[in-house]
PDB file of C-alpha atoms in Angstrom:
ATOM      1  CA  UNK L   1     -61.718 -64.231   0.651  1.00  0.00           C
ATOM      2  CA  UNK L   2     -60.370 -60.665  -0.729  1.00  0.00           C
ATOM      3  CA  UNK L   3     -59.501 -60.260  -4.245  1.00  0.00           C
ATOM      4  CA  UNK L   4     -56.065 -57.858  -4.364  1.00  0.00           C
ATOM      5  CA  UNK L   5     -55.933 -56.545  -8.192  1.00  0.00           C
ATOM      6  CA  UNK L   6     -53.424 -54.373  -9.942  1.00  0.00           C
ATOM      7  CA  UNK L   7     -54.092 -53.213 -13.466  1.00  0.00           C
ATOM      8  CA  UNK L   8     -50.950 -51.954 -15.066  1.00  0.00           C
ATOM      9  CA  UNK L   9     -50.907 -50.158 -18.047  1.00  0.00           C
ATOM     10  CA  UNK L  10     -47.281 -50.042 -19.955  1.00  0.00           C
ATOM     11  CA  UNK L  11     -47.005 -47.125 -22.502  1.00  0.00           C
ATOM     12  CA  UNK L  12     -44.926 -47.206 -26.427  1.00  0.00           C
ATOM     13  CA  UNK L  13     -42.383 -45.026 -24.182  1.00  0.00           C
ATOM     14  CA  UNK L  14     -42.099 -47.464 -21.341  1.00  0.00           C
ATOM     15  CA  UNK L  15     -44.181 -45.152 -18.707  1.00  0.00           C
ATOM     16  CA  UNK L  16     -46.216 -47.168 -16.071  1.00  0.00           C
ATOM     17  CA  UNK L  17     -49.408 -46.370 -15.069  1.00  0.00           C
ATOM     18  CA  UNK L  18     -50.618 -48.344 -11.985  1.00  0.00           C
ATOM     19  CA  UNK L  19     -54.163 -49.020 -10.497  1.00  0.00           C
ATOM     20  CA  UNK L  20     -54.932 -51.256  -6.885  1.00  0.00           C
ATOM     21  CA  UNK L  21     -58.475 -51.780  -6.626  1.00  0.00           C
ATOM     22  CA  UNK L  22     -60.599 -53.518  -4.681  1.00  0.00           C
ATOM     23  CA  UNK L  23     -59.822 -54.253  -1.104  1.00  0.00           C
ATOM     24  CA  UNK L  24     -56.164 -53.336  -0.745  1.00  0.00           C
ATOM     25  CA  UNK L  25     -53.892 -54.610   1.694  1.00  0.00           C
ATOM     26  CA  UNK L  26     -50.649 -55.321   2.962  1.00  0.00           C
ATOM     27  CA  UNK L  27     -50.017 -57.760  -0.596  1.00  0.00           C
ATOM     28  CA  UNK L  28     -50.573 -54.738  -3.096  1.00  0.00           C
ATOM     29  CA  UNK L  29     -47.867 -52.076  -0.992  1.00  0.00           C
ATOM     30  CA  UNK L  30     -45.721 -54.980  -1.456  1.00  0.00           C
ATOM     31  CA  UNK L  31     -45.807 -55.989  -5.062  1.00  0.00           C
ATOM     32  CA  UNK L  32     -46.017 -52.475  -5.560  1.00  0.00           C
ATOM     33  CA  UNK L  33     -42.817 -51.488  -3.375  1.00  0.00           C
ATOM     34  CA  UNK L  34     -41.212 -54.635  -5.232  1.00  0.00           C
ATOM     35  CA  UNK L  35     -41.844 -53.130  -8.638  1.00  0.00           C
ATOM     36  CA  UNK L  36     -41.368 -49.530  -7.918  1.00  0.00           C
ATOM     37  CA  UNK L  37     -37.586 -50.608  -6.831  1.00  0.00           C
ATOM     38  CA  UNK L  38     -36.993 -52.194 -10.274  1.00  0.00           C
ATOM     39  CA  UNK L  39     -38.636 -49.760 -12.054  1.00  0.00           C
ATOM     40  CA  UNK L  40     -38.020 -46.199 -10.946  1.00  0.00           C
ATOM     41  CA  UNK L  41     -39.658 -43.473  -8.599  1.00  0.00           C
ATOM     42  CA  UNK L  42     -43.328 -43.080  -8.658  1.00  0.00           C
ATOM     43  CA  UNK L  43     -44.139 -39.383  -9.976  1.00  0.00           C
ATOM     44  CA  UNK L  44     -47.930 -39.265  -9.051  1.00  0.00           C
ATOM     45  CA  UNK L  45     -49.649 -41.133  -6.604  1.00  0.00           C
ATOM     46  CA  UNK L  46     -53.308 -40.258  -5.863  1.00  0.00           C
ATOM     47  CA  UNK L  47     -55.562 -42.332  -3.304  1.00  0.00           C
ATOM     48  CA  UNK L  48     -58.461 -43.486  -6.033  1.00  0.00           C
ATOM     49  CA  UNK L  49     -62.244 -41.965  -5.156  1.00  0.00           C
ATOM     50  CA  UNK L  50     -62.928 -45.318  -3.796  1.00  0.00           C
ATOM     51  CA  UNK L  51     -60.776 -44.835  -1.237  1.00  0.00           C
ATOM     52  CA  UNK L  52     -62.888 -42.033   0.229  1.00  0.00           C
ATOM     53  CA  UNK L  53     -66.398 -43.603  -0.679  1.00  0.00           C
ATOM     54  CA  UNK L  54     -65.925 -46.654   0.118  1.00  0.00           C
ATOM     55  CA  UNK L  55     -67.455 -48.107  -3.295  1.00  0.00           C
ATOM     56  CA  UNK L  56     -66.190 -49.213  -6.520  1.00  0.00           C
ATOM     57  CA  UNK L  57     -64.964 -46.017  -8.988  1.00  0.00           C
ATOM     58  CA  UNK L  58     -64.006 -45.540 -11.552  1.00  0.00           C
ATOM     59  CA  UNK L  59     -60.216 -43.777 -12.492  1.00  0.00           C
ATOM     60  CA  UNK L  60     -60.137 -41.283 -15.155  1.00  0.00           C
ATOM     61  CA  UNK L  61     -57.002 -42.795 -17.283  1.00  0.00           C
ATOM     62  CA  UNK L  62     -55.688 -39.068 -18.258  1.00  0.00           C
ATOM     63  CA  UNK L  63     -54.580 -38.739 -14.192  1.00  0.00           C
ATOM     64  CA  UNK L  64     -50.944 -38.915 -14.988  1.00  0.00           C
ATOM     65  CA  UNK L  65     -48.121 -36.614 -15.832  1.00  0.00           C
ATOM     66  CA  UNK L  66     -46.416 -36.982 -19.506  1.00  0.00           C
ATOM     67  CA  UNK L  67     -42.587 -36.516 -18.940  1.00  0.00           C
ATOM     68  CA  UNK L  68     -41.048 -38.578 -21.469  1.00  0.00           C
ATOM     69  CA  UNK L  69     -38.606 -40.924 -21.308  1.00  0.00           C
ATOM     70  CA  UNK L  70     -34.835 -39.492 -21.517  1.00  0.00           C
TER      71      UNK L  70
ATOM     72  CA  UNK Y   1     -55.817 -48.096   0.128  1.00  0.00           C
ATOM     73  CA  UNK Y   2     -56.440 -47.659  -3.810  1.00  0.00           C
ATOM     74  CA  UNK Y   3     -53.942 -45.436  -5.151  1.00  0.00           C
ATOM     75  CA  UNK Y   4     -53.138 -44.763  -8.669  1.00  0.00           C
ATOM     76  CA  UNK Y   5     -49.572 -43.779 -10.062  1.00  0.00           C
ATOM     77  CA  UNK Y   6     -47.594 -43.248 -12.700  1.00  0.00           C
ATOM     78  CA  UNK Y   7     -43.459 -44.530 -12.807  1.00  0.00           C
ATOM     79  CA  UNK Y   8     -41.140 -43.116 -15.554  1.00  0.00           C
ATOM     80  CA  UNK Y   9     -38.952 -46.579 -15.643  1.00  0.00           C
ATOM     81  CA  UNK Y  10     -35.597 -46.826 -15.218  1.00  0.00           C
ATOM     82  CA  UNK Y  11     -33.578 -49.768 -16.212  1.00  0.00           C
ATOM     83  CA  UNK Y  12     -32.726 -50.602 -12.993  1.00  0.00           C
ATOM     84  CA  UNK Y  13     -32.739 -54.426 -12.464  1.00  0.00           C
ATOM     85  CA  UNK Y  14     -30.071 -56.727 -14.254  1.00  0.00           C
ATOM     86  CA  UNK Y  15     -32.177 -59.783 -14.750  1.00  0.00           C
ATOM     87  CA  UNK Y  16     -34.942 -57.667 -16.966  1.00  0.00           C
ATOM     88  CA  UNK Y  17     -32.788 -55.724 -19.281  1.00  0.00           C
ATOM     89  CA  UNK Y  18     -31.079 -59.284 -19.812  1.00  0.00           C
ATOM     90  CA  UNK Y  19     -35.029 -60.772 -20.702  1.00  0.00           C
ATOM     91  CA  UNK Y  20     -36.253 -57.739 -22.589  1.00  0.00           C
ATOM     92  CA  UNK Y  21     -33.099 -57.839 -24.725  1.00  0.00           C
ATOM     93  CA  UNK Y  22     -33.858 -61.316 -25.529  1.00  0.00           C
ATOM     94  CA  UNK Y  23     -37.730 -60.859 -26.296  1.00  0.00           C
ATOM     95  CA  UNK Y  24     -36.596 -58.152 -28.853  1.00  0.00           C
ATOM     96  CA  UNK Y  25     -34.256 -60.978 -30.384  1.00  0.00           C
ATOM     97  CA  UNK Y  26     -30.856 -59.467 -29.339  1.00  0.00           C
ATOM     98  CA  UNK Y  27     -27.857 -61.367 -27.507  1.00  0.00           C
ATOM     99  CA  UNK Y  28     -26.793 -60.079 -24.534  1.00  0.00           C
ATOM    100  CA  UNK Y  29     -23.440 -60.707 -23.313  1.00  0.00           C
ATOM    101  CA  UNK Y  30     -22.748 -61.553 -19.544  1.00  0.00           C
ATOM    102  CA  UNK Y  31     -19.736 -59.554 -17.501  1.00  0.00           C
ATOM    103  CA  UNK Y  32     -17.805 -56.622 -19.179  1.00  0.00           C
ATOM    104  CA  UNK Y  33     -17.301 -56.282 -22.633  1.00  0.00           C
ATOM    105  CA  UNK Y  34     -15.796 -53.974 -25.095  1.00  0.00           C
ATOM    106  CA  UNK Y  35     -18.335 -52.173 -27.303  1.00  0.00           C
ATOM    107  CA  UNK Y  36     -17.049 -50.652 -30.510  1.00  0.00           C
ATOM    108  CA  UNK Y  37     -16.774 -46.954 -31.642  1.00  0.00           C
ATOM    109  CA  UNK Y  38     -15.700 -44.554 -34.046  1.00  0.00           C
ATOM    110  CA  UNK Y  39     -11.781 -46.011 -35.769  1.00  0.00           C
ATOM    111  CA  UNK Y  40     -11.570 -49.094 -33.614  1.00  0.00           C
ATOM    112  CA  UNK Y  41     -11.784 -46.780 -30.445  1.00  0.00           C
ATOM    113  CA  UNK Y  42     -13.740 -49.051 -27.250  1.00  0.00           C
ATOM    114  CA  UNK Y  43     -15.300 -48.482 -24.138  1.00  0.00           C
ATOM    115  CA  UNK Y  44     -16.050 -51.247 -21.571  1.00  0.00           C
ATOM    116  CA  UNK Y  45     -19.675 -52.080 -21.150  1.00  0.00           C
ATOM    117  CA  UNK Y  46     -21.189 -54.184 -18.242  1.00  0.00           C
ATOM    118  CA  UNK Y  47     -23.981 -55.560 -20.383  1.00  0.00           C
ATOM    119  CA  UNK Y  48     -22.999 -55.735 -24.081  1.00  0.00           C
ATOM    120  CA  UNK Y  49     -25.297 -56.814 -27.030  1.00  0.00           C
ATOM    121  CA  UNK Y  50     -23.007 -59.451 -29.586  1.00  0.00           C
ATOM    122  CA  UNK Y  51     -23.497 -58.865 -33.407  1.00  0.00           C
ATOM    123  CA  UNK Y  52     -21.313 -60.680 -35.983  1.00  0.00           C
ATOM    124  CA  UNK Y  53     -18.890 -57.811 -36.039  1.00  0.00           C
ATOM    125  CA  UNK Y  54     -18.440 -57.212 -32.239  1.00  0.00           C
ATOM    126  CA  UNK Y  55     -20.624 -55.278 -29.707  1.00  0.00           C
ATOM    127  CA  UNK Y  56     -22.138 -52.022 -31.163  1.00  0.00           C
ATOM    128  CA  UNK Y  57     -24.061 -51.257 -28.503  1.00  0.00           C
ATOM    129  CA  UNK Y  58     -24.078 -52.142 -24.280  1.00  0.00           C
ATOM    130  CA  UNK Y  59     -25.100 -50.714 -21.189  1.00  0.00           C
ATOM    131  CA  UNK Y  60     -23.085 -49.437 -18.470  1.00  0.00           C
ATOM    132  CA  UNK Y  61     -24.358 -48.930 -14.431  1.00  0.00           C
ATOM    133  CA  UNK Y  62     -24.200 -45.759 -13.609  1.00  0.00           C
ATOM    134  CA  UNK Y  63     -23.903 -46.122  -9.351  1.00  0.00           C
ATOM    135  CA  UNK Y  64     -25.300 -42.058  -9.006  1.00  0.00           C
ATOM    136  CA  UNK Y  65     -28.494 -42.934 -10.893  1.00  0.00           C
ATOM    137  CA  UNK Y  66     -29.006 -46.538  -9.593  1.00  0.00           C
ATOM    138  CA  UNK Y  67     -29.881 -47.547 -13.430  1.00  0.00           C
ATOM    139  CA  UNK Y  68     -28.201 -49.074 -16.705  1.00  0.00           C
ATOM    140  CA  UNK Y  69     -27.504 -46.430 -19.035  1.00  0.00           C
ATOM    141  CA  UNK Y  70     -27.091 -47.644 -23.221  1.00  0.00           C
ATOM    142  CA  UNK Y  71     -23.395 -46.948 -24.390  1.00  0.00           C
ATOM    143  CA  UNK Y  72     -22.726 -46.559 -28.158  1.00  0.00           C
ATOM    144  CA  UNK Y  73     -21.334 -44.647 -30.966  1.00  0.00           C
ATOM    145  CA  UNK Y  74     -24.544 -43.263 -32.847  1.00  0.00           C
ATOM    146  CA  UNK Y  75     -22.426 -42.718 -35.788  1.00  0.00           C
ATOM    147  CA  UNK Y  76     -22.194 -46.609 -35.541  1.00  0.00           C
ATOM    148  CA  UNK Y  77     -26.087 -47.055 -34.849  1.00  0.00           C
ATOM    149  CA  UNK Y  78     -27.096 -50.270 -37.183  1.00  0.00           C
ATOM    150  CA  UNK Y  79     -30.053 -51.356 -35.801  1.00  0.00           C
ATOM    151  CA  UNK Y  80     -33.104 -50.996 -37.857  1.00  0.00           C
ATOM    152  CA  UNK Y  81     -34.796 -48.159 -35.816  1.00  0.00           C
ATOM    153  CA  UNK Y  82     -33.093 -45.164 -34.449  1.00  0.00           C
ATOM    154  CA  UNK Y  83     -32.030 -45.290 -31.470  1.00  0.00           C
ATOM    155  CA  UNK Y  84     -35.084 -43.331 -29.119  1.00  0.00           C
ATOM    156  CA  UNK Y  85     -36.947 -46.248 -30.454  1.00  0.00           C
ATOM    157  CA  UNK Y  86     -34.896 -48.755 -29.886  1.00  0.00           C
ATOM    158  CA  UNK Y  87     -34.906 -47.019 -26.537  1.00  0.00           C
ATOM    159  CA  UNK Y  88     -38.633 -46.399 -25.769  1.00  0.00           C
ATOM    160  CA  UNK Y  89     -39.514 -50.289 -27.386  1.00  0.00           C
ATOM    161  CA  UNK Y  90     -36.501 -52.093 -24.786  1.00  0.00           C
ATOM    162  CA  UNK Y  91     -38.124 -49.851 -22.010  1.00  0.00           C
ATOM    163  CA  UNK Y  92     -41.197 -50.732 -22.362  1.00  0.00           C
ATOM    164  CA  UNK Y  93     -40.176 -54.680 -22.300  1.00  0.00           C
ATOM    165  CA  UNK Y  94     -38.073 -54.219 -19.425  1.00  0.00           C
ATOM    166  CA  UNK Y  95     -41.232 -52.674 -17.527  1.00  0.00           C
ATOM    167  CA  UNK Y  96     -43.010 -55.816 -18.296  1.00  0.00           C
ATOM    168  CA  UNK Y  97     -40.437 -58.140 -17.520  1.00  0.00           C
ATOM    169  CA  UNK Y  98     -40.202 -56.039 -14.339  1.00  0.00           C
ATOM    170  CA  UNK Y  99     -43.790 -56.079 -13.484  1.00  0.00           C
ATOM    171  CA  UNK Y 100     -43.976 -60.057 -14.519  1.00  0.00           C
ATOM    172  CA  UNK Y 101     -41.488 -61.428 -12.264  1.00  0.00           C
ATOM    173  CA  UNK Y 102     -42.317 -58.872  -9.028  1.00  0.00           C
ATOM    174  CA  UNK Y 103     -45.879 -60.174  -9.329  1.00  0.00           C
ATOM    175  CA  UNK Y 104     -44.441 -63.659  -9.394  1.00  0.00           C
ATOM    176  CA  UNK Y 105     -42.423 -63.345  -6.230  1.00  0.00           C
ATOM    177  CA  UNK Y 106     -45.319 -62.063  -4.678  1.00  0.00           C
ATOM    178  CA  UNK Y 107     -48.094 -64.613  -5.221  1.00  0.00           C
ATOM    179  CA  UNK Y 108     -50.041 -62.773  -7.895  1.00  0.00           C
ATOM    180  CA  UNK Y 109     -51.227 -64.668 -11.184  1.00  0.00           C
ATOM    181  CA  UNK Y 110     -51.465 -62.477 -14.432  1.00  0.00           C
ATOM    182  CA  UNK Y 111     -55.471 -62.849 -15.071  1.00  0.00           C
ATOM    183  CA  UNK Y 112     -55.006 -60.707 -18.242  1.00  0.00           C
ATOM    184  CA  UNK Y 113     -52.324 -59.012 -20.707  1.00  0.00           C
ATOM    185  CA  UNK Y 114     -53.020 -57.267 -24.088  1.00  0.00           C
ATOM    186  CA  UNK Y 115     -52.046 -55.310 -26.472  1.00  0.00           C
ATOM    187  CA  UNK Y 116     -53.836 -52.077 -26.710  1.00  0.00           C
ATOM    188  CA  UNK Y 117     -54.283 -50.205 -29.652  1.00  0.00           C
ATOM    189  CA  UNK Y 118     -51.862 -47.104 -29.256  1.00  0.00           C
ATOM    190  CA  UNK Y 119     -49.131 -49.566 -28.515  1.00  0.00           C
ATOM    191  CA  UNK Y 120     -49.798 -49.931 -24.599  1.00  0.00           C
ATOM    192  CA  UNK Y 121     -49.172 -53.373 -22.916  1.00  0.00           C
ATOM    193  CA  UNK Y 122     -52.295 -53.958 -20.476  1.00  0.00           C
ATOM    194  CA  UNK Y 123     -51.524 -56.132 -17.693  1.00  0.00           C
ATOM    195  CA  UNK Y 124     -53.731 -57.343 -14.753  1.00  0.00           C
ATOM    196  CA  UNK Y 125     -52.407 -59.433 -12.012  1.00  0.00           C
ATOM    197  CA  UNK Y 126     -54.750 -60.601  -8.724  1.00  0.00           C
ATOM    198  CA  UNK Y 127     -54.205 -62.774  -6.031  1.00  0.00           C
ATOM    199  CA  UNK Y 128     -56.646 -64.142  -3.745  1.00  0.00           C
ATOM    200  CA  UNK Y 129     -55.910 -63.872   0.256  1.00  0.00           C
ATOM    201  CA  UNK Y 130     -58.044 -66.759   2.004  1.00  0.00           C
TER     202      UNK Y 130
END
């Protein structure tokens, strides 16, 4: 039985960062699509390591841009 | 597939500038209201936020952006932090309320939320496909 996990992180400014781990599927681009449509364009989105090596990794937290809020 | 990324949030969805408004105590009004300005002058809000005196401060759609965009006379401003605060803390809300009802509609249970130290909301929803 899969787990689907999604670690948000919300910044003081309102930026959010978003992780999917684990197996992904079909559940994640869905909660994800849902929430991207309320909340505004993504401006990064990198496949994690674990993606390519098939193993757990882990994300360096500094992989996003810093465009504040206007 | 994994992916990480990053969303600058826009106000975008009705029902969560209505809740984070609420969670940082204000009033929201429903439907079109007047919000004050400079000698009695008014603009028409779709979202306004009631105080004693009348509606200081609402938010207006803007159809080009797809978002709500906060209407007021800063010369008016009387809320106890300026207004890129008051901004940046109502954003922030509005992401969560955002992120807490999308994960709702689509079977995931929050299995942790915190308050990080620089002022970040953590948040980790999971659901379990069997």
């Amino acid at each position: 039985m899969p787990q689907h996990t999604i670690s948000f992180r919300i910044r003081p400014d309102g930026r959010v960062e978003e992780l999917v781990s684990g197996i992904s599927g079909a559940g994640c681009e869905q909660l994800t699509e849902r929430i991207e449509a309320r909340l505004g364009n993504v401006q990064q989105r990198q496949p994690t390591a674990e993606a390519y090596q098939g193993q757990a990794a882990t994300v360096n937290p500094e992989q996003t841009l810093s465009t504040p809020v206007t | 597939m994994s992916h990480f990324s990053t969303v600058k949030t826009e106000l975008r969805d009705r029902e969560a500038l209505v809740a984070a408004l609420r969670d940082l105590g204000h009033n929201p009004s429903d439907g079109e209201q007047p919000v004050r300005g400079y000698r009695g002058q008014t603009v028409l809000a779709d979202l306004a936020v009631a105080s004693p005196e009348g509606s200081e401060l609402g938010f207006r759609w803007n159809p080009t952006s797809g978002s709500y965009e906060l209407v007021t006379d800063l010369d008016l401003w009387k809320q106890p932090i300026p207004v890129e605060r008051f901004l940046a803390k109502l954003t922030q809300q509005y992401a969560l309320r955002s992120i807490l009802a999308a994960s709702l509609e689509e079977g995931f249970q929050v299995t942790e939320q915190r308050q990080a130290t620089d002022g970040s909301i953590e948040l980790v929803v999971s659901r379990w496909d069997g």
